[in-house]
Short mmCIF file of the C-alpha atoms (twelve columns), coordinates in Angstrom:
data_MODEL
# 
_entry.id   MODEL 
# 
loop_
_atom_site.group_PDB 
_atom_site.id 
_atom_site.type_symbol 
_atom_site.label_atom_id 
_atom_site.label_alt_id 
_atom_site.label_comp_id 
_atom_site.label_asym_id 
_atom_site.label_seq_id 
_atom_site.Cartn_x 
_atom_site.Cartn_y 
_atom_site.Cartn_z 
_atom_site.pdbx_PDB_model_num 
ATOM 1   C CA . MET A 1   -2.471  20.639  -12.550 1 
ATOM 2   C CA . LYS A 2   -1.919  16.873  -12.304 1 
ATOM 3   C CA . ALA A 3   -1.584  15.774  -8.585  1 
ATOM 4   C CA . LEU A 4   -1.988  12.434  -7.050  1 
ATOM 5   C CA . THR A 5   -4.903  11.720  -4.890  1 
ATOM 6   C CA . TRP A 6   -6.137  9.782   -2.559  1 
ATOM 7   C CA . GLN A 7   -9.899  7.762   -3.440  1 
ATOM 8   C CA . GLY A 8   -10.319 5.233   -1.261  1 
ATOM 9   C CA . LEU A 9   -8.604  2.263   0.760   1 
ATOM 10  C CA . ASN A 10  -5.369  1.262   -0.858  1 
ATOM 11  C CA . ASP A 11  -6.783  3.641   -3.829  1 
ATOM 12  C CA . VAL A 12  -4.896  6.206   -5.278  1 
ATOM 13  C CA . ALA A 13  -4.530  7.815   -8.226  1 
ATOM 14  C CA . VAL A 14  -3.454  10.986  -10.517 1 
ATOM 15  C CA . GLU A 15  -5.873  14.076  -11.461 1 
ATOM 16  C CA . GLU A 16  -6.491  17.510  -12.875 1 
ATOM 17  C CA . VAL A 17  -6.820  19.309  -9.859  1 
ATOM 18  C CA . PRO A 18  -7.126  23.677  -9.723  1 
ATOM 19  C CA . ASP A 19  -3.403  24.940  -10.116 1 
ATOM 20  C CA . PRO A 20  -2.981  26.486  -6.642  1 
ATOM 21  C CA . ARG A 21  -2.297  30.316  -5.489  1 
ATOM 22  C CA . ILE A 22  -0.804  32.189  -3.142  1 
ATOM 23  C CA . GLU A 23  -3.532  32.461  -0.230  1 
ATOM 24  C CA . GLN A 24  -1.364  34.567  2.691   1 
ATOM 25  C CA . PRO A 25  1.532   37.167  2.452   1 
ATOM 26  C CA . THR A 26  3.650   33.992  3.620   1 
ATOM 27  C CA . ASP A 27  2.793   31.775  0.993   1 
ATOM 28  C CA . ALA A 28  4.976   31.052  -1.935  1 
ATOM 29  C CA . VAL A 29  4.220   28.532  -5.043  1 
ATOM 30  C CA . VAL A 30  6.591   25.903  -5.867  1 
ATOM 31  C CA . ARG A 31  6.803   23.973  -8.839  1 
ATOM 32  C CA . VAL A 32  7.829   20.351  -8.055  1 
ATOM 33  C CA . THR A 33  10.959  18.678  -9.913  1 
ATOM 34  C CA . SER A 34  11.263  15.888  -7.691  1 
ATOM 35  C CA . THR A 35  8.672   13.987  -5.118  1 
ATOM 36  C CA . ALA A 36  8.990   10.855  -2.919  1 
ATOM 37  C CA . ILE A 37  7.066   8.130   -1.890  1 
ATOM 38  C CA . CYS A 38  7.690   7.726   2.088   1 
ATOM 39  C CA . GLY A 39  6.626   4.730   4.595   1 
ATOM 40  C CA . SER A 40  4.407   7.408   5.943   1 
ATOM 41  C CA . ASP A 41  2.389   7.953   2.718   1 
ATOM 42  C CA . LEU A 42  1.731   3.755   2.968   1 
ATOM 43  C CA . HIS A 43  -0.419  4.496   6.366   1 
ATOM 44  C CA . LEU A 44  -2.624  7.181   4.405   1 
ATOM 45  C CA . TYR A 45  -2.831  4.379   1.834   1 
ATOM 46  C CA . GLY A 46  -4.458  1.934   4.733   1 
ATOM 47  C CA . VAL A 47  -4.264  2.377   8.241   1 
ATOM 48  C CA . LEU A 48  -5.281  6.154   8.343   1 
ATOM 49  C CA . ALA A 49  -8.121  6.196   5.719   1 
ATOM 50  C CA . PRO A 50  -10.648 7.199   8.322   1 
ATOM 51  C CA . TYR A 51  -8.875  10.854  8.262   1 
ATOM 52  C CA . LEU A 52  -8.919  11.244  4.732   1 
ATOM 53  C CA . VAL A 53  -11.643 12.048  1.961   1 
ATOM 54  C CA . PRO A 54  -11.415 10.972  -1.782  1 
ATOM 55  C CA . GLY A 55  -9.384  14.070  -3.564  1 
ATOM 56  C CA . ASP A 56  -6.851  14.887  -0.985  1 
ATOM 57  C CA . ILE A 57  -3.513  15.397  -2.774  1 
ATOM 58  C CA . LEU A 58  -1.256  13.131  -0.741  1 
ATOM 59  C CA . GLY A 59  2.755   13.568  -0.775  1 
ATOM 60  C CA . HIS A 60  5.282   15.854  1.926   1 
ATOM 61  C CA . GLU A 61  8.952   14.753  0.299   1 
ATOM 62  C CA . PHE A 62  9.465   17.459  -2.567  1 
ATOM 63  C CA . MET A 63  11.531  20.281  -3.907  1 
ATOM 64  C CA . GLY A 64  11.475  22.039  -6.967  1 
ATOM 65  C CA . ILE A 65  11.687  26.049  -8.174  1 
ATOM 66  C CA . VAL A 66  9.946   28.925  -6.751  1 
ATOM 67  C CA . GLU A 67  7.036   30.085  -9.245  1 
ATOM 68  C CA . GLU A 68  6.005   32.738  -7.262  1 
ATOM 69  C CA . VAL A 69  6.126   34.715  -3.410  1 
ATOM 70  C CA . GLY A 70  3.854   36.494  -1.266  1 
ATOM 71  C CA . SER A 71  4.478   40.067  -0.224  1 
ATOM 72  C CA . ALA A 72  5.929   38.995  2.947   1 
ATOM 73  C CA . VAL A 73  8.476   36.543  1.623   1 
ATOM 74  C CA . THR A 74  11.626  38.339  1.397   1 
ATOM 75  C CA . GLY A 75  14.223  35.167  1.968   1 
ATOM 76  C CA . LEU A 76  12.905  33.510  -1.277  1 
ATOM 77  C CA . GLU A 77  13.040  34.891  -5.230  1 
ATOM 78  C CA . VAL A 78  11.137  33.477  -8.235  1 
ATOM 79  C CA . GLY A 79  14.208  30.765  -9.869  1 
ATOM 80  C CA . ASP A 80  14.780  29.987  -6.508  1 
ATOM 81  C CA . ARG A 81  15.871  26.004  -6.076  1 
ATOM 82  C CA . VAL A 82  14.472  24.737  -2.926  1 
ATOM 83  C CA . VAL A 83  13.598  21.844  -0.691  1 
ATOM 84  C CA . VAL A 84  10.618  21.832  1.733   1 
ATOM 85  C CA . PRO A 85  10.430  20.299  4.755   1 
ATOM 86  C CA . PHE A 86  7.733   18.332  5.367   1 
ATOM 87  C CA . ASN A 87  6.412   19.635  9.048   1 
ATOM 88  C CA . ILE A 88  5.518   23.279  8.383   1 
ATOM 89  C CA . SER A 89  6.513   25.350  11.214  1 
ATOM 90  C CA . CYS A 90  6.729   29.562  11.269  1 
ATOM 91  C CA . GLY A 91  10.286  29.874  13.249  1 
ATOM 92  C CA . HIS A 92  9.393   32.382  15.737  1 
ATOM 93  C CA . CYS A 93  6.631   30.900  18.064  1 
ATOM 94  C CA . TRP A 94  7.448   29.478  21.695  1 
ATOM 95  C CA . MET A 95  8.428   25.849  20.156  1 
ATOM 96  C CA . CYS A 96  10.106  27.282  17.092  1 
ATOM 97  C CA . SER A 97  12.689  29.225  19.152  1 
ATOM 98  C CA . ARG A 98  13.384  26.050  21.010  1 
ATOM 99  C CA . GLY A 99  14.205  24.116  17.636  1 
ATOM 100 C CA . LEU A 100 10.911  21.978  18.207  1 
ATOM 101 C CA . PHE A 101 9.489   22.678  15.007  1 
ATOM 102 C CA . ALA A 102 7.187   19.376  14.741  1 
ATOM 103 C CA . GLN A 103 5.598   21.421  17.078  1 
ATOM 104 C CA . CYS A 104 4.933   24.720  16.027  1 
ATOM 105 C CA . GLU A 105 1.862   26.585  17.930  1 
ATOM 106 C CA . THR A 106 1.149   28.542  14.831  1 
ATOM 107 C CA . THR A 107 0.414   25.495  13.029  1 
ATOM 108 C CA . GLN A 108 -0.518  23.373  15.397  1 
ATOM 109 C CA . ASN A 109 -3.645  21.615  15.006  1 
ATOM 110 C CA . VAL A 110 -4.886  22.135  17.944  1 
ATOM 111 C CA . ASP A 111 -8.824  21.206  17.539  1 
ATOM 112 C CA . GLN A 112 -7.163  17.537  16.859  1 
ATOM 113 C CA . GLY A 113 -4.517  17.703  19.612  1 
ATOM 114 C CA . LYS A 114 -1.855  17.052  17.366  1 
ATOM 115 C CA . GLY A 115 1.336   19.028  16.852  1 
ATOM 116 C CA . ALA A 116 2.683   21.377  13.454  1 
ATOM 117 C CA . SER A 117 0.576   21.046  10.149  1 
ATOM 118 C CA . LEU A 118 2.323   18.558  7.588   1 
ATOM 119 C CA . PHE A 119 2.061   18.526  4.186   1 
ATOM 120 C CA . GLY A 120 -0.057  16.082  2.607   1 
ATOM 121 C CA . TYR A 121 -1.002  14.132  5.629   1 
ATOM 122 C CA . THR A 122 -4.761  14.011  6.391   1 
ATOM 123 C CA . SER A 123 -7.256  16.168  8.478   1 
ATOM 124 C CA . LEU A 124 -5.179  15.212  11.502  1 
ATOM 125 C CA . TYR A 125 -2.307  17.481  10.508  1 
ATOM 126 C CA . GLY A 126 -4.252  20.391  8.629   1 
ATOM 127 C CA . ALA A 127 -5.484  18.894  5.679   1 
ATOM 128 C CA . VAL A 128 -2.519  20.688  3.608   1 
ATOM 129 C CA . PRO A 129 -2.352  19.392  0.122   1 
ATOM 130 C CA . GLY A 130 0.689   17.894  -0.438  1 
ATOM 131 C CA . GLY A 131 3.628   18.098  -2.674  1 
ATOM 132 C CA . GLN A 132 3.172   14.663  -5.378  1 
ATOM 133 C CA . ALA A 133 1.766   17.324  -7.431  1 
ATOM 134 C CA . GLU A 134 3.429   19.626  -10.200 1 
ATOM 135 C CA . LEU A 135 2.582   22.423  -8.198  1 
ATOM 136 C CA . VAL A 136 2.712   22.742  -4.212  1 
ATOM 137 C CA . ARG A 137 1.094   25.787  -2.034  1 
ATOM 138 C CA . VAL A 138 3.839   26.395  0.961   1 
ATOM 139 C CA . PRO A 139 2.965   28.127  3.751   1 
ATOM 140 C CA . HIS A 140 5.215   29.996  5.742   1 
ATOM 141 C CA . ALA A 141 7.401   29.994  3.130   1 
ATOM 142 C CA . ASP A 142 9.039   33.190  4.820   1 
ATOM 143 C CA . PHE A 143 10.997  30.375  6.868   1 
ATOM 144 C CA . GLY A 144 10.166  26.949  5.885   1 
ATOM 145 C CA . PRO A 145 11.841  26.231  2.288   1 
ATOM 146 C CA . VAL A 146 15.692  25.188  1.906   1 
ATOM 147 C CA . LYS A 147 17.422  26.905  -0.555  1 
ATOM 148 C CA . VAL A 148 19.728  24.424  -2.345  1 
ATOM 149 C CA . PRO A 149 22.036  24.976  -4.964  1 
ATOM 150 C CA . THR A 150 21.553  25.569  -8.513  1 
ATOM 151 C CA . GLU A 151 23.898  22.822  -9.931  1 
ATOM 152 C CA . GLY A 152 23.372  19.100  -9.000  1 
ATOM 153 C CA . ALA A 153 20.878  16.260  -9.181  1 
ATOM 154 C CA . ASP A 154 17.653  16.810  -7.108  1 
ATOM 155 C CA . GLU A 155 18.089  13.098  -5.651  1 
ATOM 156 C CA . ARG A 156 20.941  14.768  -3.540  1 
ATOM 157 C CA . TYR A 157 18.961  17.530  -1.755  1 
ATOM 158 C CA . LEU A 158 15.487  16.027  -2.344  1 
ATOM 159 C CA . TYR A 159 16.162  14.130  1.204   1 
ATOM 160 C CA . LEU A 160 16.652  16.983  3.106   1 
ATOM 161 C CA . SER A 161 12.368  17.214  3.229   1 
ATOM 162 C CA . ASP A 162 12.156  14.111  5.660   1 
ATOM 163 C CA . ILE A 163 14.283  10.944  5.684   1 
ATOM 164 C CA . LEU A 164 17.565  12.151  6.138   1 
ATOM 165 C CA . PRO A 165 16.884  14.344  8.923   1 
ATOM 166 C CA . THR A 166 14.745  12.141  10.307  1 
ATOM 167 C CA . ALA A 167 17.429  9.356   10.332  1 
ATOM 168 C CA . TRP A 168 19.682  11.979  11.321  1 
ATOM 169 C CA . GLN A 169 17.500  12.758  14.403  1 
ATOM 170 C CA . GLY A 170 17.148  9.045   15.064  1 
ATOM 171 C CA . VAL A 171 20.641  8.390   15.390  1 
ATOM 172 C CA . ASP A 172 21.362  11.823  17.706  1 
ATOM 173 C CA . TYR A 173 18.160  10.764  19.909  1 
ATOM 174 C CA . ALA A 174 19.512  7.361   19.975  1 
ATOM 175 C CA . ASP A 175 22.604  8.790   22.557  1 
ATOM 176 C CA . VAL A 176 25.205  6.014   21.997  1 
ATOM 177 C CA . PRO A 177 28.320  6.768   23.706  1 
ATOM 178 C CA . GLU A 178 31.565  6.738   22.609  1 
ATOM 179 C CA . GLY A 179 32.921  3.218   21.008  1 
ATOM 180 C CA . GLY A 180 29.303  1.908   21.742  1 
ATOM 181 C CA . SER A 181 26.293  -0.225  19.482  1 
ATOM 182 C CA . LEU A 182 23.502  0.699   17.556  1 
ATOM 183 C CA . VAL A 183 20.873  -1.230  16.483  1 
ATOM 184 C CA . VAL A 184 18.506  -0.247  13.565  1 
ATOM 185 C CA . LEU A 185 15.454  -1.801  13.292  1 
ATOM 186 C CA . GLY A 186 14.190  -1.772  9.697   1 
ATOM 187 C CA . LEU A 187 15.851  -1.160  6.276   1 
ATOM 188 C CA . GLY A 188 13.274  0.939   4.774   1 
ATOM 189 C CA . PRO A 189 14.821  4.401   3.449   1 
ATOM 190 C CA . VAL A 190 14.673  5.888   7.027   1 
ATOM 191 C CA . GLY A 191 16.514  2.888   8.476   1 
ATOM 192 C CA . GLN A 192 19.473  2.762   5.395   1 
ATOM 193 C CA . LEU A 193 19.897  6.533   5.999   1 
ATOM 194 C CA . ALA A 194 20.332  6.086   9.855   1 
ATOM 195 C CA . VAL A 195 22.993  2.985   8.899   1 
ATOM 196 C CA . ARG A 196 24.734  5.498   6.968   1 
ATOM 197 C CA . SER A 197 24.596  7.989   9.321   1 
ATOM 198 C CA . ALA A 198 25.681  6.239   12.097  1 
ATOM 199 C CA . LYS A 199 28.434  5.158   10.016  1 
ATOM 200 C CA . LEU A 200 29.407  9.210   9.099   1 
ATOM 201 C CA . ARG A 201 29.178  10.412  13.289  1 
ATOM 202 C CA . GLY A 202 31.781  7.861   14.069  1 
ATOM 203 C CA . ILE A 203 29.565  4.636   15.403  1 
ATOM 204 C CA . THR A 204 31.621  1.581   14.202  1 
ATOM 205 C CA . ASP A 205 29.304  -1.127  16.047  1 
ATOM 206 C CA . VAL A 206 26.258  -0.851  13.911  1 
ATOM 207 C CA . ILE A 207 23.801  -3.874  13.478  1 
ATOM 208 C CA . ALA A 208 20.897  -3.856  11.037  1 
ATOM 209 C CA . VAL A 209 17.803  -5.691  11.135  1 
ATOM 210 C CA . ASP A 210 15.455  -6.444  8.701   1 
ATOM 211 C CA . LEU A 211 13.794  -9.406  6.626   1 
ATOM 212 C CA . VAL A 212 14.003  -8.443  2.912   1 
ATOM 213 C CA . PRO A 213 17.343  -9.887  1.567   1 
ATOM 214 C CA . GLU A 214 17.926  -6.432  -0.717  1 
ATOM 215 C CA . ARG A 215 17.776  -4.197  2.162   1 
ATOM 216 C CA . LEU A 216 20.058  -6.542  4.444   1 
ATOM 217 C CA . ALA A 217 22.390  -6.403  1.552   1 
ATOM 218 C CA . THR A 218 22.625  -2.618  1.353   1 
ATOM 219 C CA . ALA A 219 22.602  -1.966  5.070   1 
ATOM 220 C CA . ARG A 220 26.063  -4.514  4.834   1 
ATOM 221 C CA . ALA A 221 27.275  -2.723  2.145   1 
ATOM 222 C CA . ALA A 222 27.207  0.494   3.952   1 
ATOM 223 C CA . GLY A 223 29.056  -0.994  6.943   1 
ATOM 224 C CA . ALA A 224 26.638  -2.894  9.056   1 
ATOM 225 C CA . THR A 225 26.658  -6.154  10.911  1 
ATOM 226 C CA . THR A 226 23.234  -7.594  9.729   1 
ATOM 227 C CA . ILE A 227 20.836  -10.035 11.357  1 
ATOM 228 C CA . ASP A 228 17.735  -11.186 9.103   1 
ATOM 229 C CA . LEU A 229 15.024  -11.685 11.344  1 
ATOM 230 C CA . SER A 230 13.626  -14.826 9.392   1 
ATOM 231 C CA . GLU A 231 16.931  -16.661 10.430  1 
ATOM 232 C CA . VAL A 232 16.984  -16.312 13.957  1 
ATOM 233 C CA . PRO A 233 14.688  -17.387 16.945  1 
ATOM 234 C CA . ASP A 234 15.012  -14.128 18.506  1 
ATOM 235 C CA . VAL A 235 16.304  -10.659 17.238  1 
ATOM 236 C CA . ALA A 236 17.035  -9.794  20.882  1 
ATOM 237 C CA . ASP A 237 18.917  -12.610 21.619  1 
ATOM 238 C CA . ALA A 238 21.023  -12.243 18.106  1 
ATOM 239 C CA . VAL A 239 21.883  -8.608  19.563  1 
ATOM 240 C CA . ARG A 240 22.833  -9.850  22.935  1 
ATOM 241 C CA . ASP A 241 25.162  -12.610 21.083  1 
ATOM 242 C CA . LEU A 242 26.937  -9.635  19.079  1 
ATOM 243 C CA . THR A 243 26.987  -7.170  22.299  1 
ATOM 244 C CA . ASP A 244 28.694  -8.939  25.286  1 
ATOM 245 C CA . GLY A 245 25.702  -10.437 26.500  1 
ATOM 246 C CA . ARG A 246 24.096  -7.132  27.606  1 
ATOM 247 C CA . GLY A 247 22.339  -5.703  24.011  1 
ATOM 248 C CA . ALA A 248 22.868  -2.339  21.902  1 
ATOM 249 C CA . ASP A 249 23.946  1.110   23.750  1 
ATOM 250 C CA . GLY A 250 20.514  2.374   21.763  1 
ATOM 251 C CA . VAL A 251 17.957  0.797   19.385  1 
ATOM 252 C CA . LEU A 252 16.671  2.918   16.137  1 
ATOM 253 C CA . GLU A 253 13.031  1.777   15.876  1 
ATOM 254 C CA . ALA A 254 12.366  2.734   12.249  1 
ATOM 255 C CA . VAL A 255 9.695   0.542   11.510  1 
ATOM 256 C CA . GLY A 256 6.695   1.912   13.168  1 
ATOM 257 C CA . MET A 257 2.616   1.087   13.149  1 
ATOM 258 C CA . GLU A 258 2.853   -1.710  10.940  1 
ATOM 259 C CA . ALA A 259 5.266   -3.864  11.912  1 
ATOM 260 C CA . HIS A 260 5.592   -7.478  10.677  1 
ATOM 261 C CA . GLY A 261 4.792   -10.466 13.452  1 
ATOM 262 C CA . ASN A 262 1.073   -9.615  14.936  1 
ATOM 263 C CA . PRO A 263 -2.006  -10.885 12.551  1 
ATOM 264 C CA . VAL A 264 -4.144  -10.397 15.283  1 
ATOM 265 C CA . ALA A 265 -3.278  -7.063  15.621  1 
ATOM 266 C CA . ALA A 266 -2.907  -6.441  11.970  1 
ATOM 267 C CA . THR A 267 -6.886  -8.207  11.512  1 
ATOM 268 C CA . ALA A 268 -8.070  -5.576  14.175  1 
ATOM 269 C CA . ILE A 269 -6.438  -2.589  12.310  1 
ATOM 270 C CA . SER A 270 -7.656  -3.505  9.208   1 
ATOM 271 C CA . ALA A 271 -11.329 -3.951  10.438  1 
ATOM 272 C CA . ALA A 272 -11.093 -0.595  12.239  1 
ATOM 273 C CA . SER A 273 -9.675  1.239   8.885   1 
ATOM 274 C CA . ARG A 274 -13.129 0.240   6.850   1 
ATOM 275 C CA . LEU A 275 -15.438 0.921   9.119   1 
ATOM 276 C CA . PRO A 276 -17.821 4.122   8.524   1 
ATOM 277 C CA . LYS A 277 -15.531 7.145   9.370   1 
ATOM 278 C CA . PRO A 278 -17.089 8.787   12.526  1 
ATOM 279 C CA . ILE A 279 -16.896 5.504   14.267  1 
ATOM 280 C CA . ALA A 280 -13.467 4.227   13.039  1 
ATOM 281 C CA . ARG A 281 -11.919 7.695   14.058  1 
ATOM 282 C CA . ALA A 282 -13.452 7.005   17.600  1 
ATOM 283 C CA . ALA A 283 -11.839 3.785   17.671  1 
ATOM 284 C CA . ILE A 284 -8.538  4.809   16.344  1 
ATOM 285 C CA . GLU A 285 -8.811  7.652   19.263  1 
ATOM 286 C CA . LYS A 286 -9.997  5.929   21.851  1 
ATOM 287 C CA . VAL A 287 -8.620  1.944   21.424  1 
ATOM 288 C CA . GLY A 288 -6.571  2.225   18.512  1 
ATOM 289 C CA . ILE A 289 -3.503  -0.248  18.544  1 
ATOM 290 C CA . ASP A 290 -0.584  -0.515  16.842  1 
ATOM 291 C CA . ARG A 291 1.373   -3.592  15.435  1 
ATOM 292 C CA . LEU A 292 4.110   -3.618  18.132  1 
ATOM 293 C CA . ASP A 293 6.321   -6.310  17.522  1 
ATOM 294 C CA . ALA A 294 9.233   -4.148  16.257  1 
ATOM 295 C CA . LEU A 295 8.693   -2.090  19.047  1 
ATOM 296 C CA . LEU A 296 8.979   -4.777  21.593  1 
ATOM 297 C CA . THR A 297 11.853  -6.187  19.794  1 
ATOM 298 C CA . ALA A 298 13.834  -2.509  20.812  1 
ATOM 299 C CA . PHE A 299 12.968  -2.739  24.539  1 
ATOM 300 C CA . ASP A 300 14.275  -6.539  24.703  1 
ATOM 301 C CA . ALA A 301 17.553  -5.700  22.353  1 
ATOM 302 C CA . VAL A 302 18.893  -2.896  24.325  1 
ATOM 303 C CA . ARG A 303 20.683  -3.158  27.118  1 
ATOM 304 C CA . ARG A 304 19.542  -1.948  30.869  1 
ATOM 305 C CA . GLY A 305 19.880  2.092   31.226  1 
ATOM 306 C CA . GLY A 306 20.055  2.189   27.427  1 
ATOM 307 C CA . THR A 307 18.066  4.785   25.008  1 
ATOM 308 C CA . VAL A 308 15.351  3.473   22.540  1 
ATOM 309 C CA . SER A 309 14.895  5.894   19.763  1 
ATOM 310 C CA . ILE A 310 11.748  5.678   17.827  1 
ATOM 311 C CA . SER A 311 11.189  7.253   14.240  1 
ATOM 312 C CA . GLY A 312 9.124   4.961   12.826  1 
ATOM 313 C CA . VAL A 313 5.178   6.314   13.063  1 
ATOM 314 C CA . TYR A 314 2.678   5.327   15.760  1 
ATOM 315 C CA . GLY A 315 -0.804  5.904   16.022  1 
ATOM 316 C CA . GLY A 316 -2.195  3.521   18.636  1 
ATOM 317 C CA . MET A 317 -3.803  5.259   21.578  1 
ATOM 318 C CA . ALA A 318 -4.207  1.812   23.641  1 
ATOM 319 C CA . ASP A 319 -1.276  0.114   22.784  1 
ATOM 320 C CA . PRO A 320 -0.369  -2.293  25.587  1 
ATOM 321 C CA . LEU A 321 3.299   -1.602  26.570  1 
ATOM 322 C CA . PRO A 322 5.527   -3.798  28.954  1 
ATOM 323 C CA . MET A 323 5.963   -1.173  31.648  1 
ATOM 324 C CA . MET A 324 7.623   -3.669  33.847  1 
ATOM 325 C CA . THR A 325 10.107  -4.271  31.363  1 
ATOM 326 C CA . MET A 326 11.105  -1.023  30.658  1 
ATOM 327 C CA . PHE A 327 11.172  0.409   34.050  1 
ATOM 328 C CA . ASP A 328 13.158  -2.457  35.325  1 
ATOM 329 C CA . LYS A 329 16.018  -1.960  32.707  1 
ATOM 330 C CA . GLY A 330 15.863  1.885   33.115  1 
ATOM 331 C CA . LEU A 331 15.355  2.707   29.702  1 
ATOM 332 C CA . THR A 332 15.273  6.110   28.025  1 
ATOM 333 C CA . LEU A 333 12.659  6.777   25.331  1 
ATOM 334 C CA . ARG A 334 13.022  9.545   22.906  1 
ATOM 335 C CA . MET A 335 11.138  10.110  20.091  1 
ATOM 336 C CA . GLY A 336 8.341   12.311  17.625  1 
ATOM 337 C CA . GLN A 337 8.388   13.790  14.465  1 
ATOM 338 C CA . CYS A 338 11.538  15.263  13.159  1 
ATOM 339 C CA . HIS A 339 12.245  18.697  13.842  1 
ATOM 340 C CA . VAL A 340 13.663  19.193  10.123  1 
ATOM 341 C CA . LYS A 341 15.324  22.481  10.265  1 
ATOM 342 C CA . GLN A 342 16.920  21.897  13.794  1 
ATOM 343 C CA . TRP A 343 19.211  19.809  11.624  1 
ATOM 344 C CA . THR A 344 19.034  21.710  8.470   1 
ATOM 345 C CA . ASP A 345 22.224  23.386  8.246   1 
ATOM 346 C CA . GLU A 346 25.131  20.642  8.978   1 
ATOM 347 C CA . LEU A 347 22.923  18.191  6.886   1 
ATOM 348 C CA . LEU A 348 23.040  20.398  3.879   1 
ATOM 349 C CA . GLU A 349 27.114  21.067  4.505   1 
ATOM 350 C CA . ILE A 350 27.378  17.494  4.353   1 
ATOM 351 C CA . VAL A 351 24.861  16.502  1.213   1 
ATOM 352 C CA . SER A 352 26.899  19.746  -0.717  1 
ATOM 353 C CA . GLN A 353 30.294  18.035  -0.528  1 
ATOM 354 C CA . GLU A 354 31.584  16.703  -3.772  1 
ATOM 355 C CA . GLU A 355 31.638  13.330  -2.872  1 
ATOM 356 C CA . ASP A 356 27.790  11.813  -2.377  1 
ATOM 357 C CA . VAL A 357 29.135  10.754  1.639   1 
ATOM 358 C CA . LEU A 358 25.564  9.154   2.333   1 
ATOM 359 C CA . GLY A 359 24.948  7.723   -1.113  1 
ATOM 360 C CA . LEU A 360 21.921  9.647   -1.702  1 
ATOM 361 C CA . GLU A 361 21.765  9.643   -5.302  1 
ATOM 362 C CA . SER A 362 21.798  6.138   -5.200  1 
ATOM 363 C CA . LEU A 363 19.586  5.450   -2.421  1 
ATOM 364 C CA . ALA A 364 16.093  5.225   -4.877  1 
ATOM 365 C CA . THR A 365 16.067  2.117   -6.510  1 
ATOM 366 C CA . HIS A 366 12.781  3.127   -8.597  1 
ATOM 367 C CA . ARG A 367 12.355  6.528   -10.381 1 
ATOM 368 C CA . ALA A 368 9.254   7.106   -12.576 1 
ATOM 369 C CA . PRO A 369 6.874   10.187  -14.292 1 
ATOM 370 C CA . LEU A 370 4.022   11.012  -11.539 1 
ATOM 371 C CA . GLU A 371 1.680   9.101   -13.560 1 
ATOM 372 C CA . HIS A 372 2.929   5.681   -12.332 1 
ATOM 373 C CA . ALA A 373 2.727   6.562   -9.003  1 
ATOM 374 C CA . PRO A 374 -0.378  4.633   -8.173  1 
ATOM 375 C CA . GLU A 375 1.041   1.327   -9.699  1 
ATOM 376 C CA . LEU A 376 4.247   2.027   -7.645  1 
ATOM 377 C CA . TYR A 377 2.269   2.537   -4.008  1 
ATOM 378 C CA . GLU A 378 1.286   -0.555  -4.510  1 
ATOM 379 C CA . THR A 379 4.958   -1.813  -5.489  1 
ATOM 380 C CA . PHE A 380 6.279   0.033   -2.590  1 
ATOM 381 C CA . ARG A 381 4.136   -1.173  -0.261  1 
ATOM 382 C CA . ASP A 382 4.695   -5.265  -1.240  1 
ATOM 383 C CA . LYS A 383 8.518   -4.615  -1.215  1 
ATOM 384 C CA . ALA A 384 8.323   -6.106  -4.798  1 
ATOM 385 C CA . ASP A 385 10.645  -5.857  -7.778  1 
ATOM 386 C CA . GLY A 386 13.314  -4.883  -4.892  1 
ATOM 387 C CA . CYS A 387 11.488  -1.362  -4.239  1 
ATOM 388 C CA . LEU A 388 13.483  0.497   -1.532  1 
ATOM 389 C CA . LYS A 389 12.778  4.158   -2.691  1 
ATOM 390 C CA . VAL A 390 10.564  5.539   -5.702  1 
ATOM 391 C CA . VAL A 391 11.225  9.132   -6.749  1 
ATOM 392 C CA . LEU A 392 8.564   10.563  -9.051  1 
ATOM 393 C CA . LYS A 393 8.659   13.171  -11.480 1 
ATOM 394 C CA . PRO A 394 5.859   15.319  -12.329 1 
# 
């Protein structure tokens, strides 16, 4: 089969690789009909290179048709149309029984000190082959895959794999009171769906922040008040100007470790990713830092007693945080990988409505065969050609 593989720093290629097969009774094999490039994949393209080896199959947002099921899989049949959550969880362990599917103890990577295994996401998270491929072996298919209607465009359901529940959880975690305000920092795919989710959930005062004109325009079209960070001297001051001088009740940070605004940190991160792998891993795990401009902005822009919800991915182990500000303001922080299946039932009901209320079918700006993935990784990384979301067809 064909699959998108990591080859080196900022280097991916579509290659012929062996077809996956059933390895455990709880496995299934899914033929992929649509797969997407996620912002988190860009971390693999650059920063997290020390945890990849050439030939690793990338991708964690995918859906398709069940081709084969293991003997212990009773909820799926060959021919079912499914979307597959990016985190691999068993559904019955102590963590899963509490809805903490991203911390599943059955697939937890104890040797790495990390949570549940993820599709296509480095040796830190199980080195499980990902979904930017023609076929995928899906572990714990007795729980994970979500059956979706046989009718309707793939893109109505595809984002249930990651970015839609990630945005939904981020809004939920921001804990905006009735009549309150929410700031969304970063208007990539998760940020855009966070704006739309917030409006659907009844949050009328949504402020969206970015510096890419097309992304700002898309958020405005969804009903957000926008702030172009390239046009204001201080984003937090601009937020306070819109919120009676207090700051927002909640701030959803949807940018993560590769924010703009700190060239010194960017240089250090880039240098670490180019070190020999054992040295690079030690550097990241002991003294690694992130570009924190978006996170620091969140702490500044939220009101006293407010909540900062972090959906952006971070990987630094030595990030300096403004603890005096955070403590003095009495902030609440919520964060972490999305517990996808905690939100599946309500989101599937929403996306299955006749009307595409979240604009899912129009979110992607670029659609192409899998063979074009290498060039589209570069386009997405550079935010070129108005690129907001890429969907690939194997």
